[in-house]
PDB file of C-alpha atoms in Angstrom:
ATOM      1  CA  MET A   7      37.834  92.356 -70.818  1.00 50.00           C
ATOM      2  CA  LYS A   8      37.656  88.602 -71.393  1.00 51.00           C
ATOM      3  CA  SER A   9      33.897  88.623 -70.884  1.00 48.00           C
ATOM      4  CA  LEU A  10      33.512  91.417 -73.456  1.00 53.00           C
ATOM      5  CA  THR A  11      35.585  89.477 -75.997  1.00 57.00           C
ATOM      6  CA  LEU A  12      33.488  86.357 -75.399  1.00 52.00           C
ATOM      7  CA  LEU A  13      30.294  88.394 -75.802  1.00 55.00           C
ATOM      8  CA  PHE A  14      31.496  89.795 -79.144  1.00 58.00           C
ATOM      9  CA  LEU A  15      32.516  86.330 -80.363  1.00 57.00           C
ATOM     10  CA  PHE A  16      29.220  84.736 -79.332  1.00 57.00           C
ATOM     11  CA  PHE A  17      27.163  87.531 -80.822  1.00 57.00           C
ATOM     12  CA  SER A  18      29.036  87.538 -84.136  1.00 58.00           C
ATOM     13  CA  GLN A  19      28.695  83.744 -84.397  1.00 58.00           C
ATOM     14  CA  PHE A  20      24.971  84.092 -83.769  1.00 55.00           C
ATOM     15  CA  LEU A  21      24.544  86.869 -86.327  1.00 55.00           C
ATOM     16  CA  PHE A  22      26.556  85.323 -89.115  1.00 57.00           C
ATOM     17  CA  ALA A  23      25.573  81.646 -88.659  1.00 58.00           C
ATOM     18  CA  GLN A  24      24.099  80.070 -91.782  1.00 55.00           C
ATOM     19  CA  THR A  25      22.523  76.923 -90.333  1.00 58.00           C
ATOM     20  CA  GLU A  26      19.924  76.377 -87.584  1.00 59.00           C
ATOM     21  CA  LYS A  27      20.086  79.939 -86.290  1.00 57.00           C
ATOM     22  CA  LYS A  28      19.040  81.196 -89.717  1.00 63.00           C
ATOM     23  CA  LYS A  29      15.665  79.512 -89.139  1.00 71.00           C
ATOM     24  CA  ILE A  30      15.214  81.455 -85.879  1.00 74.00           C
ATOM     25  CA  PHE A  31      16.520  84.750 -87.337  1.00 79.00           C
ATOM     26  CA  PRO A  32      15.747  84.342 -91.050  1.00 80.00           C
ATOM     27  CA  THR A  33      15.545  87.996 -92.152  1.00 84.00           C
ATOM     28  CA  GLU A  34      18.741  89.897 -92.852  1.00 90.00           C
ATOM     29  CA  ALA A  35      19.095  93.663 -93.039  1.00 92.00           C
ATOM     30  CA  ALA A  36      21.774  96.235 -93.704  1.00 96.00           C
ATOM     31  CA  GLY A  37      21.596  99.659 -92.125  1.00 96.00           C
ATOM     32  CA  ILE A  38      23.184 103.050 -91.816  1.00 97.00           C
ATOM     33  CA  GLN A  39      22.787 105.437 -88.873  1.00 97.00           C
ATOM     34  CA  PHE A  40      23.670 109.065 -88.204  1.00 97.00           C
ATOM     35  CA  ALA A  41      24.638 109.910 -84.586  1.00 95.00           C
ATOM     36  CA  GLY A  42      22.964 108.011 -81.739  1.00 93.00           C
ATOM     37  CA  SER A  43      26.071 107.101 -79.664  1.00 92.00           C
ATOM     38  CA  ILE A  44      27.547 104.693 -82.240  1.00 93.00           C
ATOM     39  CA  GLY A  45      29.672 107.279 -83.960  1.00 92.00           C
ATOM     40  CA  TRP A  46      28.941 110.246 -86.164  1.00 96.00           C
ATOM     41  CA  LEU A  47      28.078 107.744 -88.910  1.00 97.00           C
ATOM     42  CA  SER A  48      27.698 103.997 -88.555  1.00 97.00           C
ATOM     43  CA  ALA A  49      26.775 101.013 -90.694  1.00 97.00           C
ATOM     44  CA  GLY A  50      25.713  97.557 -89.689  1.00 95.00           C
ATOM     45  CA  TYR A  51      24.278  94.126 -90.308  1.00 95.00           C
ATOM     46  CA  PHE A  52      21.082  92.928 -88.599  1.00 94.00           C
ATOM     47  CA  ARG A  53      19.121  89.691 -88.201  1.00 93.00           C
ATOM     48  CA  GLN A  54      15.392  89.730 -87.424  1.00 90.00           C
ATOM     49  CA  ALA A  55      13.603  86.873 -85.665  1.00 88.00           C
ATOM     50  CA  ALA A  56      10.914  84.864 -87.436  1.00 83.00           C
ATOM     51  CA  ASN A  57       8.279  86.455 -85.165  1.00 86.00           C
ATOM     52  CA  LYS A  58       9.472  89.935 -86.362  1.00 87.00           C
ATOM     53  CA  LYS A  59       9.654  91.184 -82.757  1.00 92.00           C
ATOM     54  CA  ILE A  60      13.368  90.771 -82.004  1.00 92.00           C
ATOM     55  CA  GLU A  61      16.308  92.143 -83.946  1.00 93.00           C
ATOM     56  CA  LEU A  62      20.032  91.740 -83.334  1.00 94.00           C
ATOM     57  CA  GLY A  63      22.645  93.958 -84.940  1.00 94.00           C
ATOM     58  CA  PHE A  64      26.372  94.469 -85.254  1.00 94.00           C
ATOM     59  CA  LEU A  65      27.498  97.984 -86.225  1.00 95.00           C
ATOM     60  CA  TYR A  66      30.726  99.838 -86.896  1.00 96.00           C
ATOM     61  CA  GLY A  67      30.760 103.591 -86.368  1.00 94.00           C
ATOM     62  CA  TYR A  68      33.251 106.374 -86.874  1.00 95.00           C
ATOM     63  CA  THR A  69      33.427 109.847 -85.375  1.00 92.00           C
ATOM     64  CA  PRO A  70      35.733 112.179 -87.325  1.00 93.00           C
ATOM     65  CA  GLU A  71      37.867 114.812 -85.663  1.00 89.00           C
ATOM     66  CA  PHE A  72      35.506 117.692 -86.505  1.00 92.00           C
ATOM     67  CA  ALA A  73      32.673 115.899 -84.656  1.00 88.00           C
ATOM     68  CA  GLY A  74      34.530 115.036 -81.464  1.00 82.00           C
ATOM     69  CA  GLY A  75      37.705 113.192 -82.257  1.00 82.00           C
ATOM     70  CA  ARG A  76      38.862 110.181 -84.208  1.00 90.00           C
ATOM     71  CA  ILE A  77      36.831 107.458 -82.538  1.00 87.00           C
ATOM     72  CA  HIS A  78      36.081 104.007 -83.931  1.00 91.00           C
ATOM     73  CA  THR A  79      33.087 102.225 -82.374  1.00 91.00           C
ATOM     74  CA  ILE A  80      31.817  98.666 -82.492  1.00 92.00           C
ATOM     75  CA  ALA A  81      28.268  98.104 -81.246  1.00 94.00           C
ATOM     76  CA  LEU A  82      26.126  95.080 -80.468  1.00 94.00           C
ATOM     77  CA  LYS A  83      22.447  95.971 -80.549  1.00 95.00           C
ATOM     78  CA  PHE A  84      19.284  94.253 -79.307  1.00 95.00           C
ATOM     79  CA  ILE A  85      15.885  95.682 -80.353  1.00 96.00           C
ATOM     80  CA  TYR A  86      12.425  94.533 -79.274  1.00 96.00           C
ATOM     81  CA  GLU A  87       9.265  95.580 -81.146  1.00 94.00           C
ATOM     82  CA  PRO A  88       6.137  94.590 -79.176  1.00 94.00           C
ATOM     83  CA  PHE A  89       3.707  95.424 -81.999  1.00 93.00           C
ATOM     84  CA  ARG A  90       3.355  97.025 -85.402  1.00 92.00           C
ATOM     85  CA  LEU A  91       0.613  98.869 -87.234  1.00 94.00           C
ATOM     86  CA  ASN A  92      -0.178  98.175 -90.881  1.00 93.00           C
ATOM     87  CA  VAL A  93      -1.362 101.539 -92.198  1.00 92.00           C
ATOM     88  CA  ASN A  94      -1.975 100.054 -95.644  1.00 93.00           C
ATOM     89  CA  PRO A  95      -0.393  97.225 -97.694  1.00 91.00           C
ATOM     90  CA  ASP A  96       2.659  99.407 -98.376  1.00 94.00           C
ATOM     91  CA  ILE A  97       3.249 101.230 -95.060  1.00 95.00           C
ATOM     92  CA  GLN A  98       4.021  99.684 -91.689  1.00 95.00           C
ATOM     93  CA  ILE A  99       4.749 101.537 -88.437  1.00 96.00           C
ATOM     94  CA  GLU A 100       6.579 100.151 -85.422  1.00 95.00           C
ATOM     95  CA  PRO A 101       5.608 102.933 -82.977  1.00 96.00           C
ATOM     96  CA  LEU A 102       7.667 101.542 -80.111  1.00 96.00           C
ATOM     97  CA  GLN A 103      11.075  99.929 -80.238  1.00 96.00           C
ATOM     98  CA  ALA A 104      12.943  99.293 -77.012  1.00 97.00           C
ATOM     99  CA  GLY A 105      16.349  97.812 -76.563  1.00 96.00           C
ATOM    100  CA  ALA A 106      19.909  97.932 -75.414  1.00 96.00           C
ATOM    101  CA  PHE A 107      23.310  98.072 -77.008  1.00 94.00           C
ATOM    102  CA  PHE A 108      26.932  97.756 -75.976  1.00 92.00           C
ATOM    103  CA  THR A 109      29.566 100.018 -77.504  1.00 90.00           C
ATOM    104  CA  GLN A 110      33.289  99.439 -77.465  1.00 85.00           C
ATOM    105  CA  ASN A 111      35.077 102.649 -78.440  1.00 83.00           C
ATOM    106  CA  PHE A 112      38.651 102.863 -79.688  1.00 83.00           C
ATOM    107  CA  ALA A 113      40.519 106.176 -79.468  1.00 73.00           C
ATOM    108  CA  ARG A 114      43.705 107.640 -78.069  1.00 73.00           C
ATOM    109  CA  ASN A 115      42.334 108.536 -74.598  1.00 71.00           C
ATOM    110  CA  LEU A 116      39.796 105.731 -74.180  1.00 64.00           C
ATOM    111  CA  TYR A 117      41.089 102.742 -72.275  1.00 60.00           C
ATOM    112  CA  ILE A 118      40.016  99.111 -72.210  1.00 64.00           C
ATOM    113  CA  SER A 119      41.760  98.946 -68.854  1.00 61.00           C
ATOM    114  CA  TRP A 120      43.067 101.958 -66.960  1.00 59.00           C
ATOM    115  CA  PRO A 121      46.840 102.648 -67.155  1.00 60.00           C
ATOM    116  CA  GLU A 122      48.894 101.864 -64.056  1.00 69.00           C
ATOM    117  CA  LYS A 123      49.281 105.580 -63.239  1.00 67.00           C
ATOM    118  CA  TYR A 124      45.667 105.466 -61.956  1.00 65.00           C
ATOM    119  CA  ASN A 125      44.962 103.875 -58.603  1.00 67.00           C
ATOM    120  CA  THR A 126      42.876 100.697 -59.116  1.00 65.00           C
ATOM    121  CA  SER A 127      39.937 102.175 -57.200  1.00 65.00           C
ATOM    122  CA  TYR A 128      40.196 105.684 -58.679  1.00 61.00           C
ATOM    123  CA  TYR A 129      37.739 104.993 -61.537  1.00 63.00           C
ATOM    124  CA  LYS A 130      35.072 102.343 -61.177  1.00 64.00           C
ATOM    125  CA  TRP A 131      34.234 102.077 -64.884  1.00 64.00           C
ATOM    126  CA  ILE A 132      36.008 101.314 -68.142  1.00 67.00           C
ATOM    127  CA  SER A 133      36.257 104.443 -70.276  1.00 66.00           C
ATOM    128  CA  SER A 134      35.890 102.697 -73.638  1.00 72.00           C
ATOM    129  CA  LEU A 135      32.892 100.435 -72.906  1.00 81.00           C
ATOM    130  CA  ARG A 136      29.330 101.726 -72.506  1.00 86.00           C
ATOM    131  CA  ILE A 137      25.992 100.014 -71.983  1.00 90.00           C
ATOM    132  CA  HIS A 138      23.076 101.921 -73.531  1.00 93.00           C
ATOM    133  CA  VAL A 139      19.294 101.676 -73.353  1.00 96.00           C
ATOM    134  CA  LEU A 140      17.163 102.946 -76.226  1.00 96.00           C
ATOM    135  CA  LEU A 141      13.629 103.838 -77.236  1.00 97.00           C
ATOM    136  CA  GLY A 142      12.634 104.485 -80.811  1.00 97.00           C
ATOM    137  CA  SER A 143      10.130 104.248 -83.657  1.00 97.00           C
ATOM    138  CA  GLN A 144      10.341 102.923 -87.181  1.00 97.00           C
ATOM    139  CA  VAL A 145       8.347 103.443 -90.397  1.00 97.00           C
ATOM    140  CA  SER A 146       8.682 100.907 -93.208  1.00 95.00           C
ATOM    141  CA  TYR A 147       7.795 100.891 -96.862  1.00 96.00           C
ATOM    142  CA  ILE A 148       6.911  97.309 -97.890  1.00 93.00           C
ATOM    143  CA  LEU A 149       8.270  96.227-101.275  1.00 92.00           C
ATOM    144  CA  ASN A 150       7.935  92.414-101.155  1.00 78.00           C
ATOM    145  CA  ASP A 151      10.389  92.308-104.007  1.00 83.00           C
ATOM    146  CA  LYS A 152      12.298  89.089-104.768  1.00 86.00           C
ATOM    147  CA  VAL A 153      15.328  90.572-103.034  1.00 91.00           C
ATOM    148  CA  VAL A 154      14.190  93.479-100.831  1.00 92.00           C
ATOM    149  CA  GLN A 155      11.372  92.923 -98.342  1.00 90.00           C
ATOM    150  CA  LYS A 156      11.122  96.482 -97.010  1.00 92.00           C
ATOM    151  CA  ILE A 157      12.984  99.753 -96.526  1.00 96.00           C
ATOM    152  CA  SER A 158      12.731 101.326 -93.065  1.00 96.00           C
ATOM    153  CA  PHE A 159      13.522 104.676 -91.501  1.00 98.00           C
ATOM    154  CA  TYR A 160      13.932 104.960 -87.742  1.00 97.00           C
ATOM    155  CA  PHE A 161      14.514 107.416 -84.930  1.00 97.00           C
ATOM    156  CA  GLU A 162      16.130 106.514 -81.575  1.00 97.00           C
ATOM    157  CA  ALA A 163      16.817 108.141 -78.231  1.00 96.00           C
ATOM    158  CA  ASN A 164      19.357 106.595 -75.860  1.00 95.00           C
ATOM    159  CA  THR A 165      21.436 107.075 -72.765  1.00 92.00           C
ATOM    160  CA  ASN A 166      24.177 105.003 -71.177  1.00 89.00           C
ATOM    161  CA  ASP A 167      25.285 103.686 -67.807  1.00 84.00           C
ATOM    162  CA  LEU A 168      27.871 106.405 -67.143  1.00 79.00           C
ATOM    163  CA  TYR A 169      25.542 109.294 -67.997  1.00 79.00           C
ATOM    164  CA  TYR A 170      22.792 107.819 -65.840  1.00 77.00           C
ATOM    165  CA  ARG A 171      25.216 107.303 -62.939  1.00 77.00           C
ATOM    166  CA  SER A 172      26.383 110.908 -63.328  1.00 74.00           C
ATOM    167  CA  LEU A 173      22.800 112.171 -63.233  1.00 72.00           C
ATOM    168  CA  ARG A 174      22.102 110.175 -60.064  1.00 70.00           C
ATOM    169  CA  ALA A 175      25.266 111.343 -58.265  1.00 69.00           C
ATOM    170  CA  ASN A 176      24.491 113.636 -55.328  1.00 58.00           C
ATOM    171  CA  SER A 177      26.948 116.266 -56.504  1.00 61.00           C
ATOM    172  CA  ASN A 178      25.270 116.486 -59.952  1.00 59.00           C
ATOM    173  CA  LYS A 179      21.589 116.450 -59.013  1.00 62.00           C
ATOM    174  CA  HIS A 180      21.206 120.201 -59.468  1.00 68.00           C
ATOM    175  CA  SER A 181      23.776 120.764 -62.213  1.00 71.00           C
ATOM    176  CA  LEU A 182      22.853 118.020 -64.687  1.00 73.00           C
ATOM    177  CA  ALA A 183      19.408 117.707 -66.295  1.00 76.00           C
ATOM    178  CA  LEU A 184      17.781 114.629 -67.814  1.00 76.00           C
ATOM    179  CA  TYR A 185      17.798 116.146 -71.305  1.00 78.00           C
ATOM    180  CA  GLU A 186      21.598 116.474 -71.095  1.00 81.00           C
ATOM    181  CA  ILE A 187      22.099 112.704 -70.937  1.00 85.00           C
ATOM    182  CA  ILE A 188      19.745 111.742 -73.806  1.00 91.00           C
ATOM    183  CA  PHE A 189      21.172 111.348 -77.304  1.00 94.00           C
ATOM    184  CA  PHE A 190      19.408 110.901 -80.631  1.00 96.00           C
ATOM    185  CA  GLY A 191      20.073 109.011 -83.823  1.00 96.00           C
ATOM    186  CA  ILE A 192      18.334 108.494 -87.143  1.00 98.00           C
ATOM    187  CA  GLY A 193      18.846 105.720 -89.613  1.00 97.00           C
ATOM    188  CA  SER A 194      17.632 103.531 -92.414  1.00 97.00           C
ATOM    189  CA  LYS A 195      17.605  99.768 -92.956  1.00 97.00           C
ATOM    190  CA  VAL A 196      17.006  97.560 -95.965  1.00 96.00           C
ATOM    191  CA  TYR A 197      15.475  94.163 -95.104  1.00 92.00           C
ATOM    192  CA  PHE A 198      16.179  91.301 -97.487  1.00 92.00           C
ATOM    193  CA  GLU A 199      14.028  88.251 -98.301  1.00 76.00           C
TER     194      GLU A 199
END
């Protein structure tokens, strides 16, 4: 738990720093996402590297009761874009985005550490913390306005450590399919100058 807290503190300092780090990650963005393992709806703040290939984000998501229960989620996201295609001066496509994100979920039956009623070796994972990997694509409309650089729309597919471990378990090999552990999200970001 201490390492997770330190990771959140370091990451938030890096994202919100206004000095030297702003030169490395000069572009700011705000985004909103539907589904995709960060809640039913989430919103966040992003910083993009000067080389436009790396993006870091901090998101808050919420899942209401009708969509699975009252769950609050905080996510730290890392995205890498190896290349982009300029269709014309106004349209840009990032056909491949790869990355990872950590989610810390807060709800009644999700635990940061297991209650004492469970034997210490009964569960080997923390129920509220997940590590995800993602693949996605993004299409951007370039504005080059004095305030807004571009507006982007993206699609992501992800899975997490627990789902992958469940798929690989001998007892689940014939009862769990790959498509059952993949989750999708769509979103939009506004990049500022």
